[in-house]
Short mmCIF file of C-alpha atoms and ligand atoms in Angstrom, two decimals:
data_model
loop_
_atom_site.label_atom_id
_atom_site.label_comp_id
_atom_site.label_asym_id
_atom_site.label_seq_id
_atom_site.Cartn_x
_atom_site.Cartn_y
_atom_site.Cartn_z
CA MET C 24 0.35 -0.15 -0.07
CA SER C 25 1.31 3.80 -0.61
CA PHE C 26 0.11 6.68 1.18
CA ALA C 27 -0.34 9.87 -0.57
CA LEU C 28 0.47 11.96 2.74
CA THR C 29 2.78 10.28 5.36
CA GLY C 30 5.10 12.54 7.32
CA ARG C 31 8.81 11.31 7.48
CA PHE C 32 11.79 10.98 9.58
CA PRO C 33 12.85 13.01 10.99
CA ALA C 34 9.39 15.04 11.24
CA TYR C 35 7.69 11.81 11.56
CA ARG C 36 8.27 9.52 14.59
CA PRO C 37 5.22 6.75 14.75
CA ARG C 38 7.26 6.53 18.12
CA ARG C 39 5.91 9.80 19.80
CA LEU C 40 2.71 7.68 20.31
CA ARG C 41 3.88 4.80 21.75
CA GLN C 42 5.23 6.07 25.04
CA SER C 43 3.18 5.41 27.52
CA PRO C 44 -0.39 2.90 28.16
CA ALA C 45 -2.42 5.52 27.90
CA LEU C 46 -1.12 7.65 24.70
CA ARG C 47 -1.14 3.86 22.93
CA ARG C 48 -5.00 3.42 24.42
CA PHE C 49 -6.04 6.60 22.74
CA VAL C 50 -5.04 6.05 19.31
CA SER C 51 -5.25 1.80 18.97
CA GLU C 52 -6.89 1.59 16.27
CA THR C 53 -8.91 -1.97 16.75
CA ARG C 54 -10.55 -2.61 20.41
CA LEU C 55 -12.04 -6.10 21.48
CA ASN C 56 -14.86 -5.55 23.54
CA VAL C 57 -16.74 -7.80 25.54
CA GLY C 58 -19.74 -7.25 23.71
CA GLN C 59 -18.22 -9.07 20.53
CA LEU C 60 -18.47 -12.39 22.39
CA THR C 61 -19.74 -15.89 21.90
CA LEU C 62 -19.49 -18.73 24.02
CA PRO C 63 -19.54 -22.03 22.19
CA LEU C 64 -21.51 -24.24 24.46
CA PHE C 65 -22.12 -28.52 24.24
CA VAL C 66 -25.26 -29.88 25.83
CA ARG C 67 -26.24 -33.75 26.70
CA ALA C 68 -29.64 -34.70 28.44
CA GLY C 69 -28.92 -35.75 32.34
CA ARG C 70 -28.57 -33.38 35.46
CA LYS C 71 -25.05 -32.43 37.65
CA VAL C 72 -23.34 -33.72 34.12
CA ARG C 73 -20.33 -32.17 33.94
CA ARG C 74 -18.24 -33.93 31.64
CA ALA C 75 -14.52 -32.64 30.39
CA ILE C 76 -13.57 -32.61 26.86
CA GLU C 77 -9.92 -33.99 26.59
CA ALA C 78 -8.46 -32.30 24.58
CA MET C 79 -9.57 -28.69 24.76
CA PRO C 80 -8.91 -28.07 28.85
CA GLY C 81 -11.38 -26.18 30.45
CA VAL C 82 -14.62 -27.32 28.44
CA PHE C 83 -16.78 -29.75 29.29
CA GLN C 84 -19.88 -31.12 28.02
CA PHE C 85 -22.61 -30.36 30.14
CA SER C 86 -26.37 -31.32 30.77
CA PRO C 87 -29.38 -28.57 30.61
CA ASP C 88 -29.44 -27.25 34.60
CA GLU C 89 -25.12 -27.32 33.87
CA LEU C 90 -25.35 -25.54 30.69
CA VAL C 91 -27.80 -22.23 32.46
CA ARG C 92 -24.64 -22.15 35.36
CA GLN C 93 -22.39 -21.63 32.73
CA ALA C 94 -24.56 -19.92 30.49
CA ALA C 95 -25.42 -17.28 33.89
CA GLN C 96 -21.40 -17.44 34.67
CA ALA C 97 -20.50 -15.72 31.21
CA HIS C 98 -24.00 -13.33 30.77
CA GLU C 99 -23.25 -11.91 34.32
CA LEU C 100 -19.64 -11.37 32.23
CA ASP C 101 -21.64 -9.44 29.94
CA VAL C 102 -20.48 -12.08 27.34
CA PRO C 103 -23.95 -11.51 25.68
CA ALA C 104 -24.30 -14.52 23.51
CA VAL C 105 -24.05 -18.57 23.52
CA LEU C 106 -23.65 -20.76 20.63
CA LEU C 107 -25.45 -24.71 21.76
CA PHE C 108 -24.46 -27.63 19.99
CA GLY C 109 -26.79 -30.37 20.95
CA ILE C 110 -25.15 -34.47 21.27
CA PRO C 111 -28.86 -36.49 21.73
CA ASP C 112 -28.71 -39.85 23.62
CA ALA C 113 -29.78 -41.86 20.51
CA LYS C 114 -28.82 -41.05 16.31
CA ASP C 115 -29.88 -42.40 13.46
CA GLU C 116 -30.04 -42.39 9.10
CA LYS C 117 -32.70 -39.56 9.63
CA ALA C 118 -31.50 -37.23 12.21
CA SER C 119 -34.55 -37.29 13.55
CA GLY C 120 -32.92 -36.34 16.82
CA ALA C 121 -32.07 -32.63 15.37
CA TYR C 122 -35.24 -31.26 14.78
CA ALA C 123 -37.27 -33.26 17.27
CA ARG C 124 -39.44 -30.56 19.45
CA ASN C 125 -37.91 -31.85 22.71
CA GLY C 126 -34.59 -32.68 20.79
CA ILE C 127 -31.44 -32.82 23.16
CA VAL C 128 -31.28 -28.47 21.47
CA GLN C 129 -34.82 -27.17 22.36
CA GLN C 130 -35.25 -28.11 25.55
CA THR C 131 -31.63 -26.21 26.42
CA VAL C 132 -33.51 -22.93 24.55
CA ARG C 133 -36.56 -22.87 26.47
CA LEU C 134 -34.40 -23.26 29.67
CA LEU C 135 -31.81 -20.69 28.73
CA LYS C 136 -34.31 -18.21 27.49
CA LYS C 137 -37.26 -18.85 31.01
CA GLU C 138 -33.38 -18.46 33.03
CA LEU C 139 -31.73 -15.71 31.17
CA PRO C 140 -34.09 -13.82 28.58
CA GLU C 141 -31.83 -11.67 27.93
CA LEU C 142 -28.73 -13.25 26.78
CA ILE C 143 -29.01 -14.37 22.69
CA VAL C 144 -29.15 -17.72 22.23
CA ILE C 145 -27.46 -19.18 18.94
CA THR C 146 -28.52 -22.45 18.12
CA ASP C 147 -25.74 -24.23 15.60
CA VAL C 148 -28.21 -26.01 12.52
CA CYS C 149 -26.66 -29.69 11.87
CA LEU C 150 -27.56 -33.11 11.04
CA CYS C 151 -23.72 -34.44 12.20
CA GLU C 152 -24.25 -35.14 16.25
CA TYR C 153 -27.84 -37.00 15.17
CA MET C 154 -26.85 -39.30 11.79
CA SER C 155 -25.33 -42.51 13.15
CA HIS C 156 -23.02 -42.38 10.06
CA GLY C 157 -22.06 -38.59 11.44
CA HIS C 158 -21.93 -36.70 8.32
CA CYS C 159 -23.94 -33.33 7.73
CA GLY C 160 -26.23 -34.59 5.41
CA ILE C 161 -28.28 -37.59 3.97
CA VAL C 162 -26.06 -40.32 3.04
CA GLU C 163 -26.45 -42.17 -0.71
CA ARG C 164 -25.19 -45.99 -0.18
CA ARG C 165 -24.85 -47.44 -3.85
CA LYS C 166 -21.24 -49.86 -4.72
CA SER C 167 -19.11 -47.15 -6.30
CA GLY C 168 -19.52 -45.77 -2.30
CA ALA C 169 -21.42 -43.24 -0.33
CA ARG C 170 -23.16 -39.96 -1.41
CA ILE C 171 -24.08 -36.85 0.99
CA LEU C 172 -27.66 -36.35 -0.80
CA ASN C 173 -28.09 -32.08 -1.09
CA ASP C 174 -31.04 -31.23 -2.05
CA PRO C 175 -33.13 -33.61 -0.26
CA THR C 176 -31.20 -33.04 3.01
CA LEU C 177 -32.39 -29.28 2.88
CA LYS C 178 -35.52 -30.10 4.25
CA LEU C 179 -33.98 -31.84 7.47
CA LEU C 180 -32.42 -28.34 8.05
CA ALA C 181 -35.04 -26.59 7.72
CA ARG C 182 -37.34 -28.42 9.88
CA THR C 183 -34.01 -27.72 12.45
CA ALA C 184 -34.11 -24.57 12.31
CA VAL C 185 -37.61 -23.79 12.75
CA SER C 186 -38.06 -26.37 15.34
CA HIS C 187 -35.08 -24.36 16.60
CA ALA C 188 -37.35 -21.04 15.63
CA GLU C 189 -40.49 -22.52 17.36
CA ALA C 190 -38.18 -23.47 20.95
CA GLY C 191 -37.35 -19.71 21.50
CA ALA C 192 -34.15 -19.21 19.98
CA ASP C 193 -32.43 -16.24 18.79
CA ILE C 194 -30.81 -16.99 16.05
CA VAL C 195 -29.90 -20.13 13.48
CA ALA C 196 -26.23 -21.18 12.56
CA PRO C 197 -26.14 -23.49 9.53
CA SER C 198 -23.47 -25.26 9.42
CA ASP C 199 -24.16 -28.23 6.97
CA MET C 200 -22.15 -26.43 3.91
CA MET C 201 -25.03 -27.75 1.69
CA ASP C 202 -25.24 -25.48 -1.21
CA GLY C 203 -28.95 -23.50 -0.73
CA ARG C 204 -29.79 -24.23 2.77
CA VAL C 205 -29.45 -20.67 3.54
CA ARG C 206 -32.95 -20.00 0.60
CA ALA C 207 -34.33 -23.30 2.37
CA ILE C 208 -33.85 -22.42 5.53
CA ARG C 209 -35.30 -18.86 5.11
CA GLN C 210 -38.13 -19.82 3.64
CA ALA C 211 -39.37 -22.24 6.30
CA LEU C 212 -38.60 -19.98 9.05
CA ASP C 213 -40.84 -16.91 6.94
CA ARG C 214 -43.53 -19.60 6.77
CA GLY C 215 -43.29 -20.78 9.76
CA GLY C 216 -44.26 -16.29 10.87
CA PHE C 217 -40.57 -16.08 12.22
CA THR C 218 -39.78 -13.80 9.29
CA ALA C 219 -37.52 -12.19 12.83
CA MET C 220 -35.18 -14.74 13.33
CA PRO C 221 -31.64 -14.01 12.04
CA ILE C 222 -29.69 -16.50 10.41
CA MET C 223 -25.68 -16.04 10.89
CA SER C 224 -24.50 -18.57 7.92
CA TYR C 225 -21.09 -20.92 8.33
CA ALA C 226 -20.86 -19.00 4.90
CA ALA C 227 -16.98 -20.04 4.07
CA LYS C 228 -16.04 -23.29 6.10
CA PHE C 229 -13.43 -24.71 5.28
CA ALA C 230 -12.59 -28.80 5.73
CA SER C 231 -9.94 -28.15 8.28
CA ALA C 232 -7.63 -30.62 10.83
CA PHE C 233 -7.80 -27.66 13.43
CA TYR C 234 -11.79 -28.82 13.80
CA GLY C 235 -9.80 -32.19 15.17
CA PRO C 236 -10.83 -31.68 19.53
CA PHE C 237 -14.32 -30.74 18.58
CA ARG C 238 -15.32 -34.06 16.75
CA GLU C 239 -14.79 -35.31 20.50
CA ALA C 240 -16.59 -32.58 22.09
CA ALA C 241 -19.69 -32.98 20.30
CA GLU C 242 -19.11 -37.05 19.31
CA SER C 243 -19.62 -35.57 15.33
CA ALA C 244 -16.72 -37.88 13.48
CA PRO C 245 -17.98 -38.97 10.42
CA ARG C 246 -17.58 -43.11 10.57
CA PHE C 247 -16.47 -43.05 7.06
CA GLY C 248 -14.43 -40.99 4.96
CA ASP C 249 -14.41 -37.16 5.34
CA ARG C 250 -16.09 -33.73 4.92
CA ARG C 251 -13.89 -32.58 2.32
CA SER C 252 -17.04 -33.14 -0.92
CA TYR C 253 -19.76 -30.41 1.06
CA GLN C 254 -16.73 -28.08 3.35
CA MET C 255 -14.79 -26.00 0.95
CA ASP C 256 -11.00 -26.90 0.25
CA ALA C 257 -8.33 -24.35 2.12
CA ALA C 258 -7.07 -23.60 -1.09
CA ASN C 259 -9.59 -21.65 -1.95
CA ALA C 260 -9.89 -17.51 -1.21
CA ARG C 261 -11.87 -16.32 -3.80
CA GLU C 262 -14.47 -19.93 -4.03
CA ALA C 263 -15.28 -18.01 -0.25
CA LEU C 264 -16.58 -15.02 -1.64
CA ARG C 265 -18.72 -16.87 -4.11
CA GLU C 266 -19.98 -18.78 -1.11
CA VAL C 267 -20.58 -16.08 1.25
CA ALA C 268 -22.05 -14.14 -1.63
CA LEU C 269 -24.61 -16.62 -2.45
CA ASP C 270 -25.55 -16.47 1.51
CA ILE C 271 -25.58 -13.26 1.46
CA GLU C 272 -28.27 -13.37 -1.86
CA GLU C 273 -30.14 -16.40 -0.03
CA GLY C 274 -31.04 -14.13 3.27
CA ALA C 275 -28.05 -14.80 5.66
CA ASP C 276 -27.71 -11.71 8.22
CA ILE C 277 -24.46 -12.70 9.45
CA VAL C 278 -22.06 -14.34 7.92
CA MET C 279 -19.00 -16.31 9.15
CA VAL C 280 -15.34 -17.55 8.30
CA LYS C 281 -14.62 -20.67 10.33
CA PRO C 282 -11.35 -21.44 11.37
CA ALA C 283 -10.41 -18.41 12.03
CA LEU C 284 -6.48 -17.95 12.61
CA ALA C 285 -5.94 -19.83 9.00
CA CYS C 286 -8.41 -17.72 7.87
CA LEU C 287 -7.48 -14.11 8.51
CA ASP C 288 -7.07 -13.02 4.77
CA ILE C 289 -10.55 -14.69 4.17
CA LEU C 290 -12.35 -12.61 7.05
CA TYR C 291 -10.92 -9.16 5.26
CA ARG C 292 -12.05 -9.58 2.20
CA VAL C 293 -15.09 -10.64 3.31
CA LYS C 294 -15.59 -7.86 5.21
CA THR C 295 -14.00 -5.02 2.52
CA GLU C 296 -16.38 -7.10 0.04
CA PHE C 297 -19.75 -7.44 1.88
CA GLY C 298 -19.33 -5.14 5.04
CA TYR C 299 -21.95 -7.56 6.57
CA PRO C 300 -21.64 -8.46 10.47
CA THR C 301 -19.20 -10.89 9.60
CA ALA C 302 -18.71 -13.50 12.67
CA ALA C 303 -15.54 -15.57 13.41
CA TYR C 304 -15.20 -18.94 14.98
CA SER C 305 -11.81 -19.68 16.72
CA VAL C 306 -12.06 -23.11 16.33
CA SER C 307 -11.34 -25.61 18.96
CA ALA C 308 -7.54 -26.72 18.00
CA GLU C 309 -7.00 -22.63 18.48
CA TYR C 310 -7.80 -23.28 21.94
CA SER C 311 -6.42 -26.44 22.57
CA MET C 312 -2.99 -25.35 21.08
CA ILE C 313 -2.55 -22.54 23.02
CA LYS C 314 -3.86 -24.59 26.06
CA ALA C 315 -1.23 -26.73 25.41
CA ALA C 316 1.55 -24.57 25.06
CA ALA C 317 0.48 -22.67 28.32
CA GLY C 318 0.09 -26.18 29.94
CA ASN C 319 3.88 -26.50 29.22
CA GLY C 320 5.42 -22.98 30.22
CA TRP C 321 5.75 -22.14 26.76
CA ILE C 322 3.22 -19.11 26.21
CA ASP C 323 1.45 -16.82 27.98
CA GLU C 324 -2.07 -17.93 27.83
CA ARG C 325 -3.58 -14.12 28.44
CA ALA C 326 -1.51 -12.82 26.40
CA VAL C 327 -2.13 -14.99 23.47
CA THR C 328 -5.64 -15.25 23.22
CA MET C 329 -6.25 -11.31 23.65
CA GLU C 330 -3.40 -11.30 20.72
CA THR C 331 -5.30 -13.93 18.89
CA LEU C 332 -8.97 -11.96 18.90
CA LEU C 333 -7.37 -8.43 18.66
CA ALA C 334 -6.07 -10.20 15.03
CA LEU C 335 -9.22 -11.50 14.11
CA ARG C 336 -11.40 -7.68 15.38
CA ARG C 337 -8.11 -5.81 12.69
CA ALA C 338 -8.52 -8.51 9.76
CA GLY C 339 -12.21 -7.54 9.97
CA ALA C 340 -14.60 -9.79 12.74
CA ASP C 341 -17.59 -7.88 14.29
CA ILE C 342 -18.46 -11.26 15.86
CA LEU C 343 -15.98 -13.50 18.22
CA ILE C 344 -16.94 -17.10 18.74
CA THR C 345 -14.79 -18.68 20.92
CA TYR C 346 -13.93 -20.99 23.77
CA ALA C 347 -12.24 -18.66 25.71
CA ALA C 348 -14.71 -16.05 26.09
CA THR C 349 -15.60 -16.45 29.47
CA ASP C 350 -11.79 -16.01 30.69
CA VAL C 351 -11.92 -13.23 28.14
CA ALA C 352 -14.69 -11.40 29.88
CA ARG C 353 -12.64 -12.20 32.97
CA TRP C 354 -9.62 -10.37 32.05
CA THR C 355 -10.99 -7.48 30.64
CA ARG C 356 -12.83 -7.07 33.93
CA GLU C 357 -9.94 -7.55 36.07
CA SER C 358 -7.90 -5.54 33.61
CA LYS C 359 -10.37 -2.54 34.42
CA PRO C 360 -9.13 0.32 36.40
ZN1 LIG S 409 -22.42 -30.67 11.02
#
């Protein structure tokens, strides 16, 4: 980049404005605000359940009662939103648990909205946790191999989104990466009377090795094959912009880039190109790597986490989805003078 007008040394000395914390804060271009955070939470049936996820220290699968306590803790620290993932007791080949009226997510949404009405409850809309094969869509098995069917899957995704809306969710967030799902969900919501329900689409979601620890957390690892026939290839940035454009045309209100740290260029381009509210999902391995290195005493957990989130903001993210949301909110409060 070349600047039309910029000072030159010695008249211009950038260090002048770096002399004190107050001056640095005064001219900082990017700020991290607790109001931008979203905490992902995993819910499973039961009472008083806190099942630790080994590869994500500090992250648990909670029963609904425990989950409400966690959400309340985050909310008291001003974290405005949670993103819910459900782990059902039973899985099948049509993901019945995803759109069951009394499914685990639907129950938990009702409970959260009753106990914490001000908290924004975002629900992940996908089928993989509810499918016995662990894929995000309906599978057709042939001699030549298995295929994930796109169009028949849309109906189930739409049904899932409507069931979340009926339970009282504030935002639905489709993460499946089927073509045309945002349109299908928008139409189904509108038909159901939920014209005011926003859609946060996982618009540029890459097939990523950074999702590894999440599979344990959500118990959603595919039994065969992988997700590369529907999630994006990490090599493609221009295609990511087309995916985002499609989702916006189909009715997405917020677009998401996932993973975050490996996609700063995508985030920047998405925000610059479309100017829509943009979310960055700092995924499980991004969290686990910091935890592991910090656990070994190799890095400063707090400093690295804050710097990482600031980088996402600088790249253009308005909304930061992170497993560290509660910690970040606490650190922010502690550092207030
Ligand atoms: Zn999925």
